[in-house]
Amino acid sequence: MRSAEQSVTAHPMGRPLDGRESHSVRTMWSSRPMRRAKTRGTGFLLLGLLVLVWILTDHLSGSNHLVAWPRFADVWQSLLKFGSSNKFATVLEPSLSRLWIGFAIAALTGVLLGLLMGISHAIYNLLEPLTEVLRPMPGAAVIPAAILLLGLGDSMKIAVIAFSCTFPVLVSTYSGVRAV
């Protein structure tokens, strides 16, 4: 039996504390950052093992080329050479600019429509069926229609990015407005 002085308080992980333990006494792996580090360490270990298998299969096959992929050393050297050159930035810049423009359009559209749908029941009832029809549609499914309507230029790519990003922003904004 517990005495009146021994109160049971809730532990942050949901377990009750009795009079013998305190919040500060924990095992090394019970804290959230340590568990996260352990999980990520396992992922990095898997990546290291895959690279090791890659190197070993290349090394063991020798000049017979029994495997159908390039040598790890060649790929690593090409990656370092490409990453250190100015070519990397010039290749990446157009894609990143399309990504930012598409997301900006999606953020503006999603926040505006989410606010309107969250504030007004009439606008919610008007837009909700259309939202529920378009929201589950993957961005890749929109690409053929976007090509037909917009061609193969940047406008098509930006439109597909904007379409794909609009609905998560819209739903999050709507949920936030309704929760307030």
mmCIF file of C-alpha atoms in Angstrom:
data_model
loop_
_atom_site.group_PDB
_atom_site.id
_atom_site.type_symbol
_atom_site.label_atom_id
_atom_site.label_comp_id
_atom_site.label_asym_id
_atom_site.label_seq_id
_atom_site.Cartn_x
_atom_site.Cartn_y
_atom_site.Cartn_z
ATOM 1 C CA MET A 1 0.000 0.000 0.000
ATOM 2 C CA ARG A 2 1.157 3.496 -0.702
ATOM 3 C CA SER A 3 1.145 6.147 1.906
ATOM 4 C CA ALA A 4 -0.455 9.517 1.370
ATOM 5 C CA GLU A 5 2.964 11.137 0.957
ATOM 6 C CA GLN A 6 3.874 8.935 -2.012
ATOM 7 C CA SER A 7 2.004 10.412 -4.919
ATOM 8 C CA VAL A 8 2.008 8.792 -8.316
ATOM 9 C CA THR A 9 2.740 11.271 -11.069
ATOM 10 C CA ALA A 10 2.686 10.683 -14.786
ATOM 11 C CA HIS A 11 5.934 9.880 -16.558
ATOM 12 C CA PRO A 12 6.488 11.696 -19.872
ATOM 13 C CA MET A 13 6.366 8.351 -21.667
ATOM 14 C CA GLY A 14 3.015 7.417 -20.069
ATOM 15 C CA ARG A 15 4.350 5.193 -17.273
ATOM 16 C CA PRO A 16 3.524 6.106 -13.668
ATOM 17 C CA LEU A 17 6.328 7.091 -11.340
ATOM 18 C CA ASP A 18 6.443 5.658 -7.870
ATOM 19 C CA GLY A 19 8.408 7.167 -5.012
ATOM 20 C CA ARG A 20 11.646 5.390 -6.003
ATOM 21 C CA GLU A 21 12.280 6.886 -9.442
ATOM 22 C CA SER A 22 12.485 10.430 -10.718
ATOM 23 C CA HIS A 23 12.159 12.175 -14.055
ATOM 24 C CA SER A 24 15.906 12.681 -14.326
ATOM 25 C CA VAL A 25 16.804 8.994 -14.001
ATOM 26 C CA ARG A 26 16.507 7.382 -17.409
ATOM 27 C CA THR A 27 18.383 4.796 -19.323
ATOM 28 C CA MET A 28 20.731 5.976 -22.036
ATOM 29 C CA TRP A 29 18.481 4.988 -24.949
ATOM 30 C CA SER A 30 15.137 6.082 -23.499
ATOM 31 C CA SER A 31 15.408 9.749 -24.427
ATOM 32 C CA ARG A 32 13.949 10.763 -27.753
ATOM 33 C CA PRO A 33 17.186 12.158 -29.282
ATOM 34 C CA MET A 34 19.076 8.988 -28.413
ATOM 35 C CA ARG A 35 16.371 6.731 -29.870
ATOM 36 C CA ARG A 36 16.364 8.877 -33.023
ATOM 37 C CA ALA A 37 20.164 8.634 -33.264
ATOM 38 C CA LYS A 38 19.979 4.866 -32.842
ATOM 39 C CA THR A 39 17.379 4.585 -35.613
ATOM 40 C CA ARG A 40 19.349 6.814 -37.985
ATOM 41 C CA GLY A 41 22.536 4.951 -37.142
ATOM 42 C CA THR A 42 20.864 1.737 -38.275
ATOM 43 C CA GLY A 43 19.935 3.415 -41.566
ATOM 44 C CA PHE A 44 23.489 4.629 -42.121
ATOM 45 C CA LEU A 45 24.744 1.144 -41.299
ATOM 46 C CA LEU A 46 22.496 -0.282 -44.025
ATOM 47 C CA LEU A 47 23.828 2.291 -46.520
ATOM 48 C CA GLY A 48 27.388 1.372 -45.583
ATOM 49 C CA LEU A 49 26.639 -2.326 -46.045
ATOM 50 C CA LEU A 50 25.117 -1.684 -49.485
ATOM 51 C CA VAL A 51 28.207 0.283 -50.560
ATOM 52 C CA LEU A 52 30.391 -2.513 -49.208
ATOM 53 C CA VAL A 53 28.432 -5.107 -51.227
ATOM 54 C CA TRP A 54 28.791 -2.866 -54.284
ATOM 55 C CA ILE A 55 32.559 -2.618 -53.835
ATOM 56 C CA LEU A 56 32.943 -6.340 -53.095
ATOM 57 C CA THR A 57 30.926 -7.490 -56.112
ATOM 58 C CA ASP A 58 33.005 -5.250 -58.331
ATOM 59 C CA HIS A 59 36.256 -6.436 -56.742
ATOM 60 C CA LEU A 60 35.331 -10.130 -56.813
ATOM 61 C CA SER A 61 34.155 -10.081 -60.428
ATOM 62 C CA GLY A 62 37.520 -8.672 -61.526
ATOM 63 C CA SER A 63 37.871 -8.146 -65.246
ATOM 64 C CA ASN A 64 35.021 -10.569 -66.048
ATOM 65 C CA HIS A 65 32.440 -7.804 -65.433
ATOM 66 C CA LEU A 66 29.822 -10.202 -64.113
ATOM 67 C CA VAL A 67 27.830 -7.359 -62.614
ATOM 68 C CA ALA A 68 25.930 -4.822 -64.682
ATOM 69 C CA TRP A 69 26.743 -1.647 -62.768
ATOM 70 C CA PRO A 70 29.714 0.716 -62.797
ATOM 71 C CA ARG A 71 32.559 0.554 -60.319
ATOM 72 C CA PHE A 72 31.963 2.455 -57.083
ATOM 73 C CA ALA A 73 35.268 4.315 -57.404
ATOM 74 C CA ASP A 74 34.327 5.592 -60.876
ATOM 75 C CA VAL A 75 30.913 6.773 -59.690
ATOM 76 C CA TRP A 76 32.433 8.466 -56.624
ATOM 77 C CA GLN A 77 35.067 10.268 -58.719
ATOM 78 C CA SER A 78 32.462 11.445 -61.224
ATOM 79 C CA LEU A 79 30.221 12.662 -58.417
ATOM 80 C CA LEU A 80 33.043 14.628 -56.798
ATOM 81 C CA LYS A 81 34.118 16.088 -60.150
ATOM 82 C CA PHE A 82 30.552 17.090 -61.068
ATOM 83 C CA GLY A 83 29.808 18.485 -57.602
ATOM 84 C CA SER A 84 32.928 20.657 -57.546
ATOM 85 C CA SER A 85 32.385 22.092 -61.021
ATOM 86 C CA ASN A 86 30.214 25.083 -61.853
ATOM 87 C CA LYS A 87 28.120 22.808 -64.057
ATOM 88 C CA PHE A 88 26.299 21.419 -61.013
ATOM 89 C CA ALA A 89 24.785 24.791 -60.126
ATOM 90 C CA THR A 90 23.842 25.595 -63.722
ATOM 91 C CA VAL A 91 22.023 22.267 -64.084
ATOM 92 C CA LEU A 92 20.270 22.535 -60.719
ATOM 93 C CA GLU A 93 19.170 26.191 -60.922
ATOM 94 C CA PRO A 94 16.316 25.833 -63.471
ATOM 95 C CA SER A 95 14.777 22.914 -61.580
ATOM 96 C CA LEU A 96 14.958 24.702 -58.245
ATOM 97 C CA SER A 97 13.464 27.877 -59.688
ATOM 98 C CA ARG A 98 10.514 25.917 -61.137
ATOM 99 C CA LEU A 99 10.094 24.186 -57.780
ATOM 100 C CA TRP A 100 10.040 27.470 -55.837
ATOM 101 C CA ILE A 101 7.624 29.146 -58.259
ATOM 102 C CA GLY A 102 5.278 26.146 -58.209
ATOM 103 C CA PHE A 103 5.333 25.941 -54.433
ATOM 104 C CA ALA A 104 4.758 29.691 -54.082
ATOM 105 C CA ILE A 105 1.685 29.429 -56.313
ATOM 106 C CA ALA A 106 0.474 26.399 -54.331
ATOM 107 C CA ALA A 107 1.060 28.127 -50.994
ATOM 108 C CA LEU A 108 -0.833 31.253 -52.033
ATOM 109 C CA THR A 109 -3.698 29.262 -53.549
ATOM 110 C CA GLY A 110 -3.885 26.722 -50.736
ATOM 111 C CA VAL A 111 -3.758 29.283 -47.932
ATOM 112 C CA LEU A 112 -6.320 31.555 -49.603
ATOM 113 C CA LEU A 113 -8.783 28.753 -50.378
ATOM 114 C CA GLY A 114 -8.198 27.100 -46.992
ATOM 115 C CA LEU A 115 -8.928 30.375 -45.184
ATOM 116 C CA LEU A 116 -12.053 30.970 -47.246
ATOM 117 C CA MET A 117 -13.284 27.398 -46.752
ATOM 118 C CA GLY A 118 -12.566 27.549 -43.026
ATOM 119 C CA ILE A 119 -14.340 30.853 -42.487
ATOM 120 C CA SER A 120 -17.390 30.450 -44.736
ATOM 121 C CA HIS A 121 -19.634 27.381 -44.781
ATOM 122 C CA ALA A 122 -21.079 28.465 -48.139
ATOM 123 C CA ILE A 123 -17.631 28.531 -49.769
ATOM 124 C CA TYR A 124 -16.775 25.234 -48.065
ATOM 125 C CA ASN A 125 -19.936 23.614 -49.470
ATOM 126 C CA LEU A 126 -19.147 25.040 -52.908
ATOM 127 C CA LEU A 127 -15.478 23.967 -53.088
ATOM 128 C CA GLU A 128 -15.414 20.783 -50.987
ATOM 129 C CA PRO A 129 -16.715 18.385 -53.705
ATOM 130 C CA LEU A 130 -14.188 19.682 -56.238
ATOM 131 C CA THR A 131 -11.431 19.504 -53.637
ATOM 132 C CA GLU A 132 -12.289 15.911 -52.742
ATOM 133 C CA VAL A 133 -12.294 14.904 -56.416
ATOM 134 C CA LEU A 134 -8.943 16.511 -57.244
ATOM 135 C CA ARG A 135 -7.081 15.982 -53.951
ATOM 136 C CA PRO A 136 -6.420 12.214 -54.225
ATOM 137 C CA MET A 137 -5.223 12.562 -57.817
ATOM 138 C CA PRO A 138 -1.433 12.111 -58.010
ATOM 139 C CA GLY A 139 0.591 14.783 -59.754
ATOM 140 C CA ALA A 140 1.869 12.259 -62.289
ATOM 141 C CA ALA A 141 -1.706 11.629 -63.440
ATOM 142 C CA VAL A 142 -2.080 15.322 -64.300
ATOM 143 C CA ILE A 143 0.990 15.400 -66.556
ATOM 144 C CA PRO A 144 -0.719 14.161 -69.793
ATOM 145 C CA ALA A 145 -3.501 16.738 -69.493
ATOM 146 C CA ALA A 146 -0.976 19.435 -68.610
ATOM 147 C CA ILE A 147 1.098 18.567 -71.686
ATOM 148 C CA LEU A 148 -1.974 18.831 -73.914
ATOM 149 C CA LEU A 149 -3.060 22.151 -72.394
ATOM 150 C CA LEU A 150 0.293 23.834 -71.709
ATOM 151 C CA GLY A 151 2.865 22.097 -73.913
ATOM 152 C CA LEU A 152 6.256 20.861 -72.746
ATOM 153 C CA GLY A 153 7.644 24.137 -71.439
ATOM 154 C CA ASP A 154 8.253 25.454 -67.962
ATOM 155 C CA SER A 155 4.619 26.476 -67.497
ATOM 156 C CA MET A 156 3.531 22.819 -67.606
ATOM 157 C CA LYS A 157 6.144 21.787 -65.053
ATOM 158 C CA ILE A 158 5.255 24.657 -62.728
ATOM 159 C CA ALA A 159 1.534 23.874 -63.052
ATOM 160 C CA VAL A 160 2.060 20.205 -62.122
ATOM 161 C CA ILE A 161 4.175 21.193 -59.108
ATOM 162 C CA ALA A 162 1.561 23.747 -58.041
ATOM 163 C CA PHE A 163 -1.246 21.192 -58.423
ATOM 164 C CA SER A 164 0.614 18.594 -56.380
ATOM 165 C CA CYS A 165 1.432 21.011 -53.553
ATOM 166 C CA THR A 166 -1.862 22.924 -53.344
ATOM 167 C CA PHE A 167 -4.026 20.329 -51.620
ATOM 168 C CA PRO A 168 -1.810 19.528 -48.617
ATOM 169 C CA VAL A 169 -1.527 23.283 -47.954
ATOM 170 C CA LEU A 170 -5.273 23.780 -48.447
ATOM 171 C CA VAL A 171 -6.260 20.938 -46.106
ATOM 172 C CA SER A 172 -3.762 22.014 -43.437
ATOM 173 C CA THR A 173 -4.935 25.629 -43.580
ATOM 174 C CA TYR A 174 -8.604 24.615 -43.488
ATOM 175 C CA SER A 175 -7.992 22.323 -40.504
ATOM 176 C CA GLY A 176 -6.074 25.060 -38.698
ATOM 177 C CA VAL A 177 -8.831 27.620 -39.229
ATOM 178 C CA ARG A 178 -11.545 25.195 -38.100
ATOM 179 C CA ALA A 179 -9.562 24.266 -34.982
ATOM 180 C CA VAL A 180 -9.364 27.872 -33.763
#
